[in-house]
Coordinates of C-alpha atoms in Angstrom, one line a residue:
X59 CA -89.7 8.8 -15.7
X60 CA -93.3 9.3 -14.2
X61 CA -95.3 10.6 -11.3
X62 CA -98.6 9.0 -11.1
X63 CA -100.7 8.4 -7.7
X64 CA -97.6 9.3 -5.8
X65 CA -95.2 6.8 -6.9
X66 CA -92.7 7.2 -10.1
X67 CA -93.0 4.9 -12.3
X68 CA -91.0 4.6 -15.6
X69 CA -91.9 4.8 -19.0
X70 CA -91.2 2.1 -21.8
X71 CA -92.0 3.8 -26.0
X72 CA -91.1 2.0 -29.4
X73 CA -92.8 2.2 -32.1
X74 CA -95.9 5.4 -31.1
X75 CA -96.5 2.8 -28.3
X76 CA -95.7 3.8 -24.2
X77 CA -95.8 1.2 -21.8
X78 CA -96.1 1.8 -17.4
X79 CA -96.6 0.4 -15.1
X80 CA -99.0 2.0 -12.1
X81 CA -100.3 1.1 -8.5
X82 CA -104.0 0.9 -8.8
X83 CA -105.2 3.5 -6.2
X84 CA -108.0 1.1 -6.5
X85 CA -106.4 -1.7 -4.2
X86 CA -102.5 -1.6 -4.7
X87 CA -102.5 -4.1 -6.9
X88 CA -100.0 -3.0 -10.7
X89 CA -101.3 -2.6 -13.9
X90 CA -100.0 -1.8 -17.3
X91 CA -100.9 0.7 -18.6
X92 CA -100.7 0.8 -22.5
X93 CA -100.9 4.1 -24.9
X94 CA -101.0 3.9 -28.4
X95 CA -100.8 0.7 -30.2
X96 CA -103.2 -2.0 -27.5
X97 CA -103.9 -4.6 -30.2
X98 CA -102.9 -8.1 -28.4
X99 CA -103.5 -6.9 -25.2
X100 CA -106.4 -7.6 -23.2
X101 CA -107.9 -4.5 -20.4
X102 CA -110.2 -2.0 -19.7
X103 CA -109.6 1.4 -22.1
X104 CA -109.7 4.2 -20.2
X105 CA -108.8 8.1 -20.5
X106 CA -106.7 7.5 -23.8
X107 CA -105.1 4.2 -23.1
X108 CA -105.7 0.5 -22.3
X109 CA -105.5 -1.0 -18.6
X110 CA -104.2 -4.1 -18.0
X111 CA -103.7 -6.6 -15.8
X112 CA -100.5 -8.1 -15.4
X113 CA -102.0 -11.6 -16.8
X114 CA -100.3 -13.9 -18.5
X115 CA -101.6 -12.9 -21.9
X116 CA -100.0 -9.2 -20.9
X117 CA -97.0 -10.6 -20.9
X118 CA -96.3 -12.1 -23.7
X119 CA -98.2 -9.3 -26.2
X120 CA -95.5 -7.0 -24.4
X121 CA -92.5 -9.7 -24.8
X122 CA -93.6 -10.0 -28.3
X123 CA -93.1 -5.9 -28.8
X124 CA -89.9 -5.8 -26.3
X125 CA -87.1 -8.1 -27.1
X126 CA -84.9 -7.8 -24.1
X127 CA -88.1 -9.4 -21.9
X128 CA -87.4 -12.7 -24.0
X129 CA -85.7 -15.0 -22.3
X130 CA -82.4 -16.0 -24.8
X131 CA -79.7 -18.8 -24.6
X132 CA -76.3 -17.5 -22.4
X133 CA -74.0 -19.8 -24.1
X134 CA -70.5 -20.8 -21.3
X135 CA -70.5 -17.0 -19.9
X136 CA -70.1 -16.1 -16.3
X137 CA -73.6 -17.2 -15.2
X138 CA -76.0 -17.2 -12.4
X139 CA -79.2 -19.0 -11.9
X140 CA -81.5 -17.3 -9.3
X141 CA -84.1 -19.3 -8.3
X142 CA -88.0 -17.9 -7.1
X143 CA -89.9 -20.2 -5.7
X144 CA -92.5 -17.1 -5.0
X145 CA -92.6 -15.8 -8.4
X146 CA -91.3 -12.1 -6.1
X147 CA -87.8 -11.8 -5.5
X148 CA -86.6 -11.4 -9.4
X149 CA -86.1 -7.2 -8.2
X150 CA -83.8 -8.6 -5.6
X151 CA -81.6 -10.0 -8.3
X152 CA -81.3 -7.3 -10.4
X153 CA -80.3 -5.5 -7.5
X154 CA -77.8 -7.8 -6.3
X155 CA -76.7 -7.6 -9.9
X156 CA -76.0 -3.8 -10.8
X157 CA -74.5 -3.5 -6.9
X158 CA -72.1 -6.6 -7.0
X159 CA -71.7 -6.8 -11.1
X160 CA -71.6 -2.8 -12.8
X161 CA -70.2 -4.3 -15.6
X162 CA -72.2 -6.7 -16.2
X163 CA -69.7 -9.9 -15.9
X164 CA -72.1 -12.1 -14.9
X165 CA -75.1 -13.0 -17.2
X166 CA -78.7 -14.2 -15.4
X167 CA -81.4 -16.0 -15.5
X168 CA -84.5 -15.3 -13.9
X169 CA -86.9 -17.9 -14.5
X170 CA -85.5 -20.8 -12.6
X171 CA -87.9 -23.7 -11.3
X172 CA -86.9 -27.2 -11.1
X173 CA -89.7 -30.0 -12.4
X174 CA -90.0 -30.8 -8.3
X175 CA -89.7 -27.6 -7.2
X176 CA -93.2 -27.0 -9.8
X177 CA -95.0 -29.8 -8.8
X178 CA -94.4 -29.7 -5.2
X179 CA -95.7 -26.2 -5.5
X180 CA -98.2 -26.3 -7.9
X181 CA -97.1 -23.7 -10.0
X182 CA -96.6 -24.1 -14.0
X183 CA -93.1 -23.4 -16.0
X184 CA -95.3 -20.3 -17.7
X185 CA -95.9 -18.7 -14.6
X186 CA -92.5 -18.5 -13.6
X187 CA -91.5 -17.5 -16.3
X188 CA -94.3 -15.0 -16.6
X189 CA -93.6 -13.8 -13.3
X190 CA -90.0 -13.5 -14.2
X191 CA -91.4 -11.4 -17.2
X192 CA -93.2 -9.1 -15.3
X193 CA -89.9 -8.2 -13.2
X194 CA -88.3 -7.6 -16.1
X195 CA -90.0 -5.0 -17.6
X196 CA -90.3 -3.3 -14.4
X197 CA -86.8 -3.2 -13.2
X198 CA -85.4 -2.8 -17.1
X199 CA -83.4 -4.9 -17.7
X200 CA -82.1 -5.4 -21.0
X201 CA -79.5 -7.4 -21.0
X202 CA -79.5 -10.8 -22.3
X203 CA -81.6 -12.9 -19.2
X204 CA -82.0 -17.3 -19.5
X205 CA -84.7 -19.2 -18.9
X206 CA -83.9 -22.8 -17.0
X207 CA -85.4 -25.6 -16.9
X208 CA -84.4 -27.5 -13.9
X209 CA -83.8 -30.8 -13.7
X210 CA -85.3 -32.6 -16.4
X211 CA -85.9 -36.2 -16.3
X212 CA -87.7 -37.3 -18.8
X213 CA -89.0 -36.4 -22.6
X214 CA -92.4 -35.8 -21.5
X215 CA -91.1 -32.9 -18.9
X216 CA -89.4 -30.9 -22.4
X217 CA -93.0 -29.9 -23.5
X218 CA -93.8 -26.9 -21.2
X219 CA -90.9 -25.4 -20.6
X220 CA -90.5 -25.1 -25.0
X221 CA -94.0 -23.9 -24.7
X222 CA -93.2 -21.2 -22.0
X223 CA -89.9 -20.0 -24.1
X224 CA -87.1 -21.1 -21.9
X225 CA -84.1 -21.6 -23.0
X226 CA -81.7 -23.5 -20.9
X227 CA -82.2 -27.2 -20.1
X228 CA -80.5 -28.7 -17.7
X229 CA -80.9 -32.7 -18.2
X230 CA -80.8 -34.6 -14.5
X231 CA -80.4 -38.2 -15.7
X232 CA -79.3 -39.4 -12.0
X233 CA -81.8 -42.1 -12.2
X234 CA -80.4 -43.5 -14.3
X235 CA -76.3 -43.3 -12.7
X236 CA -75.7 -46.8 -11.0
X237 CA -73.9 -45.8 -8.4
X238 CA -72.5 -48.6 -7.3
X239 CA -70.2 -49.5 -10.5
X240 CA -67.7 -47.9 -7.8
X241 CA -66.7 -50.7 -5.6
X242 CA -67.5 -53.4 -8.3
X243 CA -66.1 -55.8 -9.1
X244 CA -63.9 -56.4 -13.0
X245 CA -66.4 -58.8 -13.9
X246 CA -69.2 -57.3 -12.8
X247 CA -68.5 -54.6 -14.1
X248 CA -67.8 -55.8 -17.8
X249 CA -71.5 -57.8 -17.2
X250 CA -72.9 -54.7 -16.2
X251 CA -71.3 -52.7 -19.9
X252 CA -72.0 -55.6 -22.0
X253 CA -76.1 -54.6 -21.0
X254 CA -75.9 -50.0 -21.9
X255 CA -77.6 -49.5 -24.4
X256 CA -75.4 -49.5 -27.5
X257 CA -77.0 -48.4 -29.7
X258 CA -78.3 -45.3 -28.2
X259 CA -75.0 -44.5 -27.3
X260 CA -74.1 -44.9 -30.7
X261 CA -70.4 -46.8 -29.7
X262 CA -69.5 -49.2 -28.7
X263 CA -66.7 -51.1 -26.8
X264 CA -63.9 -51.7 -28.3
X265 CA -64.3 -48.6 -30.5
X266 CA -64.1 -46.9 -26.9
X267 CA -61.4 -49.0 -25.4
X268 CA -59.2 -47.8 -28.3
X269 CA -60.2 -44.1 -28.1
X270 CA -59.3 -44.2 -24.4
X271 CA -57.2 -47.2 -23.1
X272 CA -54.5 -46.5 -26.1
X273 CA -52.7 -43.4 -25.1
X274 CA -52.4 -41.3 -22.2
X275 CA -54.1 -38.5 -22.6
X276 CA -52.9 -35.0 -22.4
X277 CA -54.0 -31.9 -20.9
X278 CA -52.7 -28.9 -19.7
X279 CA -50.9 -29.3 -16.4
X280 CA -52.2 -33.3 -16.2
X281 CA -52.4 -36.1 -17.9
X282 CA -54.9 -39.4 -18.0
X283 CA -54.4 -42.4 -18.1
X284 CA -57.5 -44.7 -18.4
X285 CA -56.8 -48.4 -17.7
X286 CA -60.1 -50.8 -18.7
X287 CA -60.9 -50.4 -15.2
X288 CA -61.4 -46.4 -15.4
X289 CA -62.9 -47.2 -18.5
X290 CA -65.4 -49.8 -17.7
X291 CA -66.3 -48.3 -14.0
X292 CA -66.6 -44.5 -15.8
X293 CA -69.1 -47.2 -18.7
X294 CA -70.9 -48.7 -16.2
X295 CA -71.7 -46.5 -14.0
X296 CA -73.1 -43.2 -16.5
X297 CA -73.1 -45.0 -19.3
X298 CA -76.8 -44.8 -19.0
X299 CA -77.3 -41.8 -17.8
X300 CA -75.4 -40.4 -21.2
X301 CA -78.1 -42.3 -23.4
X302 CA -81.0 -40.5 -21.4
X303 CA -78.9 -37.2 -21.6
X304 CA -78.8 -38.0 -25.5
X305 CA -82.3 -38.9 -25.9
X306 CA -83.8 -36.2 -23.9
X307 CA -81.4 -34.3 -26.1
X308 CA -82.7 -35.9 -29.3
X309 CA -86.3 -34.4 -27.9
X310 CA -84.8 -30.9 -27.1
X311 CA -83.8 -30.4 -31.2
X312 CA -87.1 -32.1 -32.7
X313 CA -88.8 -29.7 -30.0
X314 CA -86.9 -26.4 -30.9
X315 CA -86.7 -27.3 -35.0
X316 CA -82.9 -25.7 -35.1
X317 CA -83.2 -23.1 -32.9
X318 CA -80.6 -22.8 -30.3
X319 CA -80.6 -23.6 -26.9
X320 CA -78.3 -24.7 -23.6
X321 CA -78.1 -27.7 -22.4
X322 CA -76.6 -29.0 -19.1
X323 CA -75.3 -32.2 -17.8
X324 CA -76.3 -32.5 -14.1
X325 CA -74.5 -35.9 -11.9
X326 CA -74.9 -34.1 -8.5
X327 CA -77.1 -36.0 -6.3
X328 CA -75.1 -38.9 -6.7
X329 CA -73.8 -41.2 -3.8
X330 CA -69.9 -40.8 -5.6
X331 CA -67.9 -38.1 -6.5
X332 CA -67.4 -37.8 -10.0
X333 CA -64.2 -38.3 -10.8
X334 CA -61.8 -36.1 -13.3
X335 CA -61.8 -39.8 -15.8
X336 CA -65.3 -39.6 -15.2
X337 CA -65.8 -35.8 -16.4
X338 CA -63.7 -36.4 -19.0
X339 CA -65.3 -39.2 -20.8
X340 CA -68.8 -37.6 -19.9
X341 CA -67.8 -34.1 -21.1
X342 CA -66.1 -35.7 -24.4
X343 CA -68.8 -38.1 -25.1
X344 CA -71.5 -35.3 -25.2
X345 CA -69.4 -33.2 -27.3
X346 CA -68.5 -36.0 -29.8
X347 CA -72.1 -36.2 -30.5
X348 CA -72.8 -32.5 -31.1
X349 CA -74.4 -32.0 -28.3
X350 CA -75.1 -28.0 -27.3
X351 CA -73.6 -28.7 -24.3
X352 CA -72.8 -25.1 -22.4
X353 CA -72.1 -26.6 -18.6
X354 CA -71.4 -30.0 -16.4
X355 CA -72.4 -30.6 -12.7
X356 CA -70.3 -33.1 -11.8
X357 CA -71.0 -34.2 -8.2
X358 CA -67.4 -32.5 -6.5
X359 CA -65.9 -34.4 -3.2
X360 CA -68.0 -33.1 0.2
X361 CA -71.0 -31.8 0.8
X362 CA -73.1 -29.2 -0.8
X363 CA -76.0 -29.2 1.2
X364 CA -79.4 -27.6 1.2
X365 CA -79.3 -22.9 2.3
X366 CA -76.1 -24.0 4.7
X367 CA -71.5 -23.5 4.0
X368 CA -69.5 -26.2 2.2
X369 CA -69.0 -28.4 4.5
X370 CA -65.8 -30.9 3.5
X371 CA -61.8 -30.3 3.4
X372 CA -60.9 -26.9 1.4
X373 CA -57.9 -28.7 0.4
X374 CA -59.1 -31.3 -1.2
X375 CA -61.1 -29.4 -2.8
X376 CA -59.2 -26.7 -4.5
X377 CA -57.4 -30.4 -5.6
X378 CA -59.7 -32.1 -6.9
X379 CA -61.3 -28.9 -8.9
X380 CA -58.0 -27.7 -10.2
X381 CA -58.4 -31.0 -11.7
X382 CA -61.9 -30.5 -13.1
X383 CA -60.6 -27.0 -14.3
X384 CA -57.9 -29.3 -16.7
X385 CA -60.5 -30.6 -17.9
X386 CA -62.6 -28.1 -18.6
X387 CA -59.7 -25.9 -20.6
X388 CA -59.0 -28.5 -22.6
X389 CA -62.2 -29.2 -23.8
X390 CA -63.2 -25.1 -23.9
X391 CA -66.7 -25.9 -25.1
X392 CA -68.7 -25.2 -21.7
X393 CA -68.5 -23.6 -18.1
X394 CA -68.8 -26.1 -14.9
X395 CA -72.3 -25.8 -13.1
X396 CA -72.3 -25.2 -9.3
X397 CA -75.7 -27.3 -8.1
X398 CA -76.8 -26.5 -4.3
X399 CA -74.8 -23.3 -5.0
X400 CA -76.3 -21.0 -2.6
X401 CA -74.7 -19.8 0.4
X402 CA -71.6 -22.0 -0.1
X403 CA -69.2 -18.6 0.7
X404 CA -66.5 -20.3 1.2
X405 CA -65.6 -21.8 -1.7
X406 CA -66.4 -18.6 -3.8
X407 CA -63.1 -17.8 -4.0
X408 CA -61.7 -21.0 -5.0
X409 CA -63.4 -21.4 -7.7
X410 CA -63.7 -18.6 -9.0
X411 CA -60.0 -18.8 -8.4
X412 CA -59.6 -21.4 -10.7
X413 CA -62.4 -21.4 -12.9
X414 CA -62.7 -18.0 -13.3
X415 CA -65.5 -17.1 -16.3
X416 CA -66.8 -20.9 -17.5
X417 CA -69.2 -20.9 -14.3
X418 CA -72.3 -21.7 -13.7
X419 CA -73.8 -21.3 -10.1
X420 CA -77.3 -22.7 -9.4
X421 CA -79.5 -21.2 -6.3
X422 CA -83.3 -22.2 -5.5
X423 CA -84.1 -21.8 -1.6
X424 CA -82.0 -19.1 -0.5
X425 CA -84.2 -16.2 -1.9
X426 CA -87.1 -18.0 -0.7
X427 CA -85.1 -18.2 3.1
X428 CA -84.1 -14.2 3.0
X429 CA -88.5 -13.9 2.0
X430 CA -89.1 -15.9 5.7
X431 CA -86.6 -13.3 7.0
X432 CA -88.8 -11.0 6.5
X433 CA -91.6 -12.8 8.1
X434 CA -89.6 -12.7 11.0
X435 CA -89.2 -9.3 11.3
X436 CA -92.3 -8.3 9.8
X437 CA -94.4 -10.6 10.6
X438 CA -93.9 -12.7 13.8
X439 CA -97.0 -14.4 14.4
X440 CA -97.2 -15.5 10.7
X441 CA -93.2 -16.7 10.7
X442 CA -94.1 -18.7 13.7
X443 CA -96.8 -20.7 12.1
X444 CA -94.0 -21.3 9.1
X445 CA -91.2 -22.2 12.0
X446 CA -94.4 -25.0 13.6
X447 CA -95.7 -25.9 9.4
X448 CA -91.9 -26.9 9.0
X449 CA -91.2 -29.0 11.8
X450 CA -95.0 -30.9 11.6
X451 CA -93.1 -32.1 7.6
X452 CA -90.1 -31.6 7.5
X453 CA -89.0 -35.8 8.3
X454 CA -91.7 -36.1 5.0
X455 CA -90.3 -33.9 3.3
X456 CA -86.8 -34.1 3.6
X457 CA -86.8 -37.6 1.7
X458 CA -85.1 -35.7 -1.3
X459 CA -82.7 -34.4 0.1
X460 CA -79.3 -35.2 1.6
X461 CA -79.2 -33.5 5.2
X462 CA -77.5 -33.2 8.0
X463 CA -80.1 -31.3 9.6
X464 CA -80.7 -32.4 13.3
X465 CA -84.9 -31.0 13.4
X466 CA -84.5 -31.9 17.4
X467 CA -82.0 -28.5 17.6
X468 CA -85.2 -25.9 15.9
X469 CA -86.7 -25.4 19.0
X470 CA -90.4 -24.5 18.6
X471 CA -91.9 -21.7 18.1
X472 CA -94.2 -21.4 21.7
X473 CA -90.3 -21.2 23.5
X474 CA -88.6 -18.4 21.4
X475 CA -89.1 -14.7 21.7
X476 CA -90.3 -12.8 18.5
X477 CA -86.9 -11.1 19.2
X478 CA -85.3 -14.5 18.5
X479 CA -87.1 -15.2 16.0
X480 CA -84.6 -13.5 12.4
X481 CA -82.0 -15.6 14.2
X482 CA -83.4 -18.8 12.8
X483 CA -82.4 -17.8 9.4
X484 CA -78.8 -18.4 10.1
X485 CA -78.6 -21.1 12.9
X486 CA -77.6 -24.4 10.3
X487 CA -80.5 -26.7 11.6
X488 CA -82.8 -24.3 11.5
X489 CA -82.4 -23.2 8.3
X490 CA -82.2 -26.5 7.1
X491 CA -85.5 -27.8 7.9
X492 CA -87.5 -24.5 6.3
X493 CA -85.5 -25.2 2.8
X494 CA -86.9 -28.4 2.4
X495 CA -90.4 -27.9 3.8
X496 CA -90.7 -25.5 1.2
X497 CA -93.6 -27.1 -0.5
X498 CA -95.5 -27.1 2.7
X499 CA -94.9 -23.9 4.3
X500 CA -96.2 -22.5 0.8
X501 CA -98.8 -24.4 0.2
X502 CA -100.5 -23.2 3.9
X503 CA -99.0 -20.2 4.2
X504 CA -98.2 -18.4 0.7
X505 CA -100.3 -16.5 0.4
X506 CA -99.7 -14.6 3.6
X507 CA -96.6 -14.6 2.8
X508 CA -96.9 -13.2 -0.4
X509 CA -99.3 -10.1 0.6
X510 CA -96.4 -9.3 2.8
X511 CA -93.8 -8.7 0.7
X512 CA -96.1 -7.1 -1.2
X513 CA -96.3 -4.9 1.4
X514 CA -92.6 -4.2 2.3
X515 CA -90.9 -4.3 -1.4
X516 CA -88.1 -2.6 -0.3
X517 CA -87.2 -5.0 2.8
X518 CA -87.6 -7.5 0.6
X519 CA -86.0 -6.3 -2.6
X520 CA -82.9 -5.5 0.0
X521 CA -82.4 -8.5 2.0
X522 CA -82.0 -10.4 -1.2
X523 CA -80.0 -7.4 -2.9
X524 CA -77.4 -7.7 0.2
X525 CA -77.0 -11.1 0.3
X526 CA -76.7 -12.2 -3.6
X527 CA -74.5 -9.6 -4.1
X528 CA -72.4 -11.9 -1.5
X529 CA -72.9 -14.4 -3.4
X530 CA -71.7 -12.8 -6.9
X531 CA -68.5 -10.6 -5.9
X532 CA -66.3 -13.2 -5.8
X533 CA -66.7 -14.5 -9.3
X534 CA -66.9 -11.1 -10.6
X535 CA -63.3 -10.5 -9.3
X536 CA -61.8 -13.4 -11.0
X537 CA -64.0 -13.4 -13.9
X538 CA -60.6 -12.9 -16.2
X539 CA -59.3 -15.5 -14.2
X540 CA -59.6 -18.5 -17.0
X541 CA -57.0 -18.2 -19.5
X542 CA -56.4 -20.3 -22.5

């Protein structure tokens, strides 16, 4: 450790070269100091060192020198996806893991952004990755970590994430899920199945009928009997989604050229729950074709909405989850992925008890909401502007989300005292309204919010540490619950 300009900085030495982040005495910005072999870095020579800006180019060079700065496939181990819409949350995520999981049971995903989020924020996959790399270096995180290209919907979405070094790809084929198949009659189901892209599925209906309907499938404590109707409904509902997932998987295989990567299939953003028969069908078909599936995100019963706890009957959820875990145990190849997974405190213990370490929890906007909490506490005037932007843009921005938010329950900023503002971050309607208007809010106020967080880094880090330690604790406690 070195003391520079009143701040303590960690020095990392490797191969006769040292690397250190310090605070610039001129403008307070962070800069990298390289002493020794500075080839590949861009900066200014000063006093026997190269002083480098925390740029993308310098991040890539540093990543090539220090292997722990590279994300890697994490496989089916217990993992947690930390979304960071602002680019400043990773230090708090690391602090939460160190507080709640000192033994390192949870594998984190620090660089995680969906195609939709990047479009709304006008960020690129590379920018998200670079922010994560600098934070991982600054916090000296040396355990394995991943990077998630979230909600990939088309083959064309793949290339920028591969080029940026992502290792985990969440395929979202929800546009190809036939929700009407949930209630179609048999004649309609047969007609729909006749029209499936069987060449992409690399099978035919007769082969599937023989595989699924001739005898019951015995799982661990569960017996699945596929009738013809059950099979037709699963096929009609998910057949095109499977074909689309296989197409994107082929694109990924070509892009990686034999190198490993993690694959997730997500069907959580659909109208109807995924039955246990449908879960088995999806998993079996993907694994039969050698897809490198490490996690599946079914559509569970109940409501998984942004920024708030689970809504639904906990007993029903647990009964359904137990059946999904029976399928999970049977294949023993992947984990259950919990999408819209932030703030679902009432069901974390249930999930952890049943699935143990075979879980991936995916969060996105809750780190951004904690940033807004800091604004409410530290800069009420800025938060008032943010609140009014959210109120103004909610009707437009909510269109891609399933929400129970009633915006009329969110008071205007003028009706609140400064002391009342932080409590909005704990109020159901306000949390949802602020959550889904992130694109508009960060487009208009992102620069001011980032400046505020950079001026109060300990506040933001501590808020995230407390918030995510609460998320992680149940999964750490039950990490050994999944017994083969």
